[in-house]
Amino acid sequence: AQSVAQPEDQVNVAEGNPLTVKCTYSVSGNPYLFWYVQYPNRGLQFLLKYITGDNLVKGSYGFEAEFNKSQTSFHLKKPSALVSDSALYFCAVRGNTGGFKTIFGAGTRLFVKA
Amino acid sequence: DGGITQSPKYLFRKEGQNVTLSCEQNLNHDAMYWYRQDPGQGLRLIYYSQIVNDFQKGDIAEGYSVSREKKESFPLTVTSAQKNPTAFYLCASSISWTAAGEKLFFGSGTQLSVL
């Protein structure tokens, strides 16, 4: 069965410092991996995805994510955090065998302090 | 602008009442989805529709019903059988069910509360 784990409920970082939001996954076959962001009382917005190819994926708003097959991880990163990055971040996985449901992690709240 | 429109933004349900949440998309997407969001639990799939006139149960379908009579519309009814309906409900769409590499597009959500 597919699953996604986001081990941290909250990540705190100072503005200007690098940030990492962690995600590990379990899926049969090759994974399709996504990061979404949610601002208060809003729907989710797509940030980036990994399908195949280069393990470092670049996305919106300066975010990037590193796919690591051996560690089954897909951590979200940004070199320099902004206060406006404060939001709820979701990692998601979609398999390509036996079903195409998108499974979401529980979410990690990012708080960037000025 | 293309996108997904959910209404209402806030909805209150009385005991024993059925309520319907609206979801409309103008993206010409075949697949549509309903998710429930509870604090600390992420998103859980209620129902999905691969194509018009078709829909399947997701992981937490009990107490909910849907229809897909038009490609652009996928309303969700929360029935009186759903004993804990208070949550944030999100509608989403994608180009197709089998296009696994395609992202989901989300509406702005409906907050349902019980009076």
Short mmCIF file of C-alpha atoms in Angstrom, two decimals:
data_model
loop_
_atom_site.label_atom_id
_atom_site.label_comp_id
_atom_site.label_asym_id
_atom_site.label_seq_id
_atom_site.Cartn_x
_atom_site.Cartn_y
_atom_site.Cartn_z
CA ALA A 1 0.00 0.00 0.00
CA GLN A 2 1.11 3.54 -0.68
CA SER A 3 1.96 5.78 2.24
CA VAL A 4 3.63 9.09 2.99
CA ALA A 5 5.23 10.20 6.24
CA GLN A 6 6.07 13.74 7.27
CA PRO A 7 7.88 13.23 10.58
CA GLU A 8 7.73 16.84 11.77
CA ASP A 9 4.48 18.55 12.75
CA GLN A 10 6.20 21.93 12.71
CA VAL A 11 9.47 23.38 11.46
CA ASN A 12 10.76 26.69 12.79
CA VAL A 13 13.42 28.67 10.94
CA ALA A 14 14.73 32.21 10.98
CA GLU A 15 14.27 34.38 7.91
CA GLY A 16 17.28 34.12 5.60
CA ASN A 17 18.27 30.66 6.85
CA PRO A 18 17.93 27.51 4.77
CA LEU A 19 14.88 25.34 5.40
CA THR A 20 14.15 21.64 5.00
CA VAL A 21 10.78 19.92 5.30
CA LYS A 22 11.11 16.15 5.41
CA CYS A 23 9.09 13.49 3.58
CA THR A 24 9.48 9.74 3.21
CA TYR A 25 7.28 7.48 1.12
CA SER A 26 6.35 3.90 0.38
CA VAL A 27 4.93 2.86 -3.00
CA SER A 28 4.95 -0.07 -5.38
CA GLY A 29 6.75 0.64 -8.62
CA ASN A 30 8.19 4.00 -9.57
CA PRO A 31 6.85 6.87 -7.48
CA TYR A 32 5.36 10.12 -8.65
CA LEU A 33 6.07 12.61 -5.85
CA PHE A 34 4.59 16.03 -5.23
CA TRP A 35 4.78 18.95 -2.82
CA TYR A 36 1.82 21.25 -2.22
CA VAL A 37 1.46 24.34 -0.03
CA GLN A 38 -1.64 25.56 1.79
CA TYR A 39 -2.21 29.06 3.13
CA PRO A 40 -4.89 29.62 5.82
CA ASN A 41 -8.45 28.82 4.72
CA ARG A 42 -7.33 28.13 1.17
CA GLY A 43 -6.96 25.13 -1.10
CA LEU A 44 -3.64 23.50 -1.86
CA GLN A 45 -1.28 24.96 -4.44
CA PHE A 46 1.18 22.85 -6.42
CA LEU A 47 4.88 23.55 -5.76
CA LEU A 48 6.83 20.87 -7.61
CA LYS A 49 6.91 17.23 -8.66
CA TYR A 50 9.31 14.41 -9.36
CA ILE A 51 8.48 12.02 -12.18
CA THR A 52 11.82 10.82 -13.49
CA GLY A 53 15.26 12.15 -14.36
CA ASP A 54 17.33 14.56 -12.29
CA ASN A 55 17.04 13.88 -8.56
CA LEU A 56 16.97 17.62 -7.76
CA VAL A 57 13.70 19.18 -8.81
CA LYS A 58 13.13 22.93 -8.89
CA GLY A 59 9.70 24.44 -8.36
CA SER A 60 7.76 27.58 -7.59
CA TYR A 61 8.83 30.40 -5.22
CA GLY A 62 12.47 29.22 -5.05
CA PHE A 63 11.66 25.81 -3.59
CA GLU A 64 13.42 22.63 -4.62
CA ALA A 65 13.24 19.00 -3.57
CA GLU A 66 15.71 16.16 -3.61
CA PHE A 67 14.60 12.66 -4.55
CA ASN A 68 16.58 9.89 -2.87
CA LYS A 69 15.53 6.43 -4.04
CA SER A 70 17.67 4.46 -1.58
CA GLN A 71 16.27 6.38 1.40
CA THR A 72 12.77 6.66 -0.14
CA SER A 73 12.79 10.36 0.68
CA PHE A 74 11.70 13.53 -1.06
CA HIS A 75 12.69 16.44 1.19
CA LEU A 76 11.62 20.00 0.36
CA LYS A 77 14.29 22.66 0.59
CA LYS A 78 14.85 26.36 0.13
CA PRO A 79 18.23 28.10 0.45
CA SER A 80 16.90 31.25 2.13
CA ALA A 81 13.54 31.30 3.93
CA LEU A 82 11.08 34.22 3.80
CA VAL A 83 8.44 35.13 6.37
CA SER A 84 5.90 34.73 3.56
CA ASP A 85 6.89 31.04 3.25
CA SER A 86 5.07 30.37 6.53
CA ALA A 87 2.30 27.91 5.62
CA LEU A 88 1.27 24.25 5.77
CA TYR A 89 3.21 21.96 3.43
CA PHE A 90 2.01 18.59 2.16
CA CYS A 91 4.03 15.84 0.55
CA ALA A 92 2.06 13.49 -1.72
CA VAL A 93 2.72 10.29 -3.64
CA ARG A 94 0.92 8.75 -6.56
CA GLY A 95 1.68 5.24 -7.70
CA ASN A 96 1.56 4.02 -11.25
CA THR A 97 0.69 0.41 -10.62
CA GLY A 98 -2.49 -0.98 -9.08
CA GLY A 99 -4.20 2.37 -8.75
CA PHE A 100 -3.62 6.03 -9.24
CA LYS A 101 -4.83 7.57 -6.00
CA THR A 102 -2.85 10.48 -4.61
CA ILE A 103 -1.94 9.88 -0.97
CA PHE A 104 -1.06 12.87 1.21
CA GLY A 105 1.11 13.14 4.28
CA ALA A 106 -0.26 14.72 7.45
CA GLY A 107 1.36 18.04 6.66
CA THR A 108 4.17 20.09 8.21
CA ARG A 109 3.60 23.62 9.41
CA LEU A 110 6.49 25.90 8.53
CA PHE A 111 6.99 28.97 10.67
CA VAL A 112 9.55 31.51 9.50
CA LYS A 113 10.48 34.12 12.09
CA ALA A 114 11.65 37.59 11.08
CA ASP B 1 -9.56 32.51 -15.33
CA GLY B 2 -9.57 28.73 -15.37
CA GLY B 3 -9.98 26.97 -12.09
CA ILE B 4 -12.16 25.23 -9.55
CA THR B 5 -14.94 27.00 -7.68
CA GLN B 6 -16.31 25.67 -4.42
CA SER B 7 -19.35 27.04 -2.67
CA PRO B 8 -20.32 27.97 -0.10
CA LYS B 9 -17.18 28.97 1.76
CA TYR B 10 -18.84 28.25 5.12
CA LEU B 11 -21.75 25.87 5.78
CA PHE B 12 -23.59 24.90 8.92
CA ARG B 13 -25.49 21.65 9.31
CA LYS B 14 -28.28 20.94 11.76
CA GLU B 15 -28.87 17.53 13.34
CA GLY B 16 -30.38 15.08 10.85
CA GLN B 17 -29.92 17.39 7.89
CA ASN B 18 -28.32 16.61 4.54
CA VAL B 19 -26.19 19.35 3.01
CA THR B 20 -24.64 19.66 -0.44
CA LEU B 21 -21.28 21.19 -1.26
CA SER B 22 -20.83 22.53 -4.76
CA CYS B 23 -17.73 22.05 -6.95
CA GLU B 24 -17.45 23.41 -10.50
CA GLN B 25 -14.40 23.35 -12.79
CA ASN B 26 -13.76 24.99 -16.14
CA LEU B 27 -10.42 23.29 -16.79
CA ASN B 28 -11.94 20.59 -19.02
CA HIS B 29 -10.51 17.94 -16.68
CA ASP B 30 -11.87 14.41 -16.76
CA ALA B 31 -11.03 13.44 -13.17
CA MET B 32 -12.45 15.06 -10.05
CA TYR B 33 -11.98 14.35 -6.36
CA TRP B 34 -13.32 15.19 -2.91
CA TYR B 35 -10.98 15.28 0.06
CA ARG B 36 -11.68 15.85 3.73
CA GLN B 37 -9.10 17.74 5.80
CA ASP B 38 -8.92 17.43 9.58
CA PRO B 39 -6.20 19.09 11.67
CA GLY B 40 -3.12 16.91 11.91
CA GLN B 41 -4.51 14.22 9.60
CA GLY B 42 -3.71 15.50 6.17
CA LEU B 43 -6.16 14.95 3.34
CA ARG B 44 -8.32 11.85 3.08
CA LEU B 45 -10.07 10.84 -0.13
CA ILE B 46 -13.87 10.64 0.08
CA TYR B 47 -14.93 9.99 -3.53
CA TYR B 48 -13.40 10.32 -6.96
CA SER B 49 -14.69 10.39 -10.50
CA GLN B 50 -12.60 9.27 -13.44
CA ILE B 51 -15.04 10.53 -16.05
CA VAL B 52 -18.56 11.91 -16.35
CA ASN B 53 -21.33 9.56 -15.14
CA ASP B 54 -18.79 7.52 -13.17
CA PHE B 55 -17.58 7.70 -9.58
CA GLN B 56 -15.95 5.44 -6.99
CA LYS B 57 -15.65 5.39 -3.23
CA GLY B 58 -12.43 6.59 -1.70
CA ASP B 59 -11.07 5.76 1.73
CA ILE B 60 -13.79 7.40 3.86
CA ALA B 61 -16.98 7.34 1.77
CA GLU B 62 -19.45 6.35 4.53
CA GLY B 63 -22.01 9.07 5.14
CA TYR B 64 -21.29 10.85 1.86
CA SER B 65 -22.71 10.71 -1.66
CA VAL B 66 -21.76 12.28 -4.99
CA SER B 67 -22.96 12.61 -8.57
CA ARG B 68 -21.18 13.41 -11.84
CA GLU B 69 -23.87 14.25 -14.37
CA LYS B 70 -21.79 16.93 -16.07
CA LYS B 71 -18.07 17.00 -16.75
CA GLU B 72 -17.63 20.33 -14.99
CA SER B 73 -19.65 19.55 -11.83
CA PHE B 74 -19.04 17.15 -8.94
CA PRO B 75 -21.28 17.98 -5.94
CA LEU B 76 -20.81 16.26 -2.59
CA THR B 77 -23.72 15.56 -0.23
CA VAL B 78 -22.97 15.09 3.44
CA THR B 79 -25.81 12.97 4.77
CA SER B 80 -27.20 12.64 8.28
CA ALA B 81 -25.40 9.28 8.45
CA GLN B 82 -22.08 11.13 8.71
CA LYS B 83 -21.85 11.56 12.46
CA ASN B 84 -18.74 13.72 12.56
CA PRO B 85 -19.01 16.02 9.55
CA THR B 86 -17.13 19.03 10.92
CA ALA B 87 -14.10 19.44 8.64
CA PHE B 88 -12.64 21.42 5.76
CA TYR B 89 -13.70 19.91 2.43
CA LEU B 90 -11.56 20.27 -0.67
CA CYS B 91 -12.52 19.56 -4.25
CA ALA B 92 -9.79 18.85 -6.80
CA SER B 93 -9.39 17.91 -10.42
CA SER B 94 -6.75 16.54 -12.77
CA ILE B 95 -6.46 16.05 -16.51
CA SER B 96 -7.20 12.35 -16.22
CA TRP B 97 -7.18 9.54 -13.67
CA THR B 98 -4.43 7.61 -15.41
CA ALA B 99 -2.11 10.55 -16.03
CA ALA B 100 -0.21 9.80 -12.85
CA GLY B 101 2.37 12.52 -13.35
CA GLU B 102 -0.19 15.28 -13.51
CA LYS B 103 -0.75 17.59 -10.55
CA LEU B 104 -4.04 18.17 -8.80
CA PHE B 105 -5.81 21.52 -8.99
CA PHE B 106 -7.70 22.49 -5.83
CA GLY B 107 -10.63 24.71 -5.02
CA SER B 108 -10.57 27.08 -2.04
CA GLY B 109 -12.51 24.71 0.19
CA THR B 110 -15.72 24.65 2.23
CA GLN B 111 -15.66 24.69 6.04
CA LEU B 112 -18.57 22.60 7.31
CA SER B 113 -19.62 22.90 10.93
CA VAL B 114 -22.38 21.29 12.97
CA LEU B 115 -24.85 23.53 14.81
#
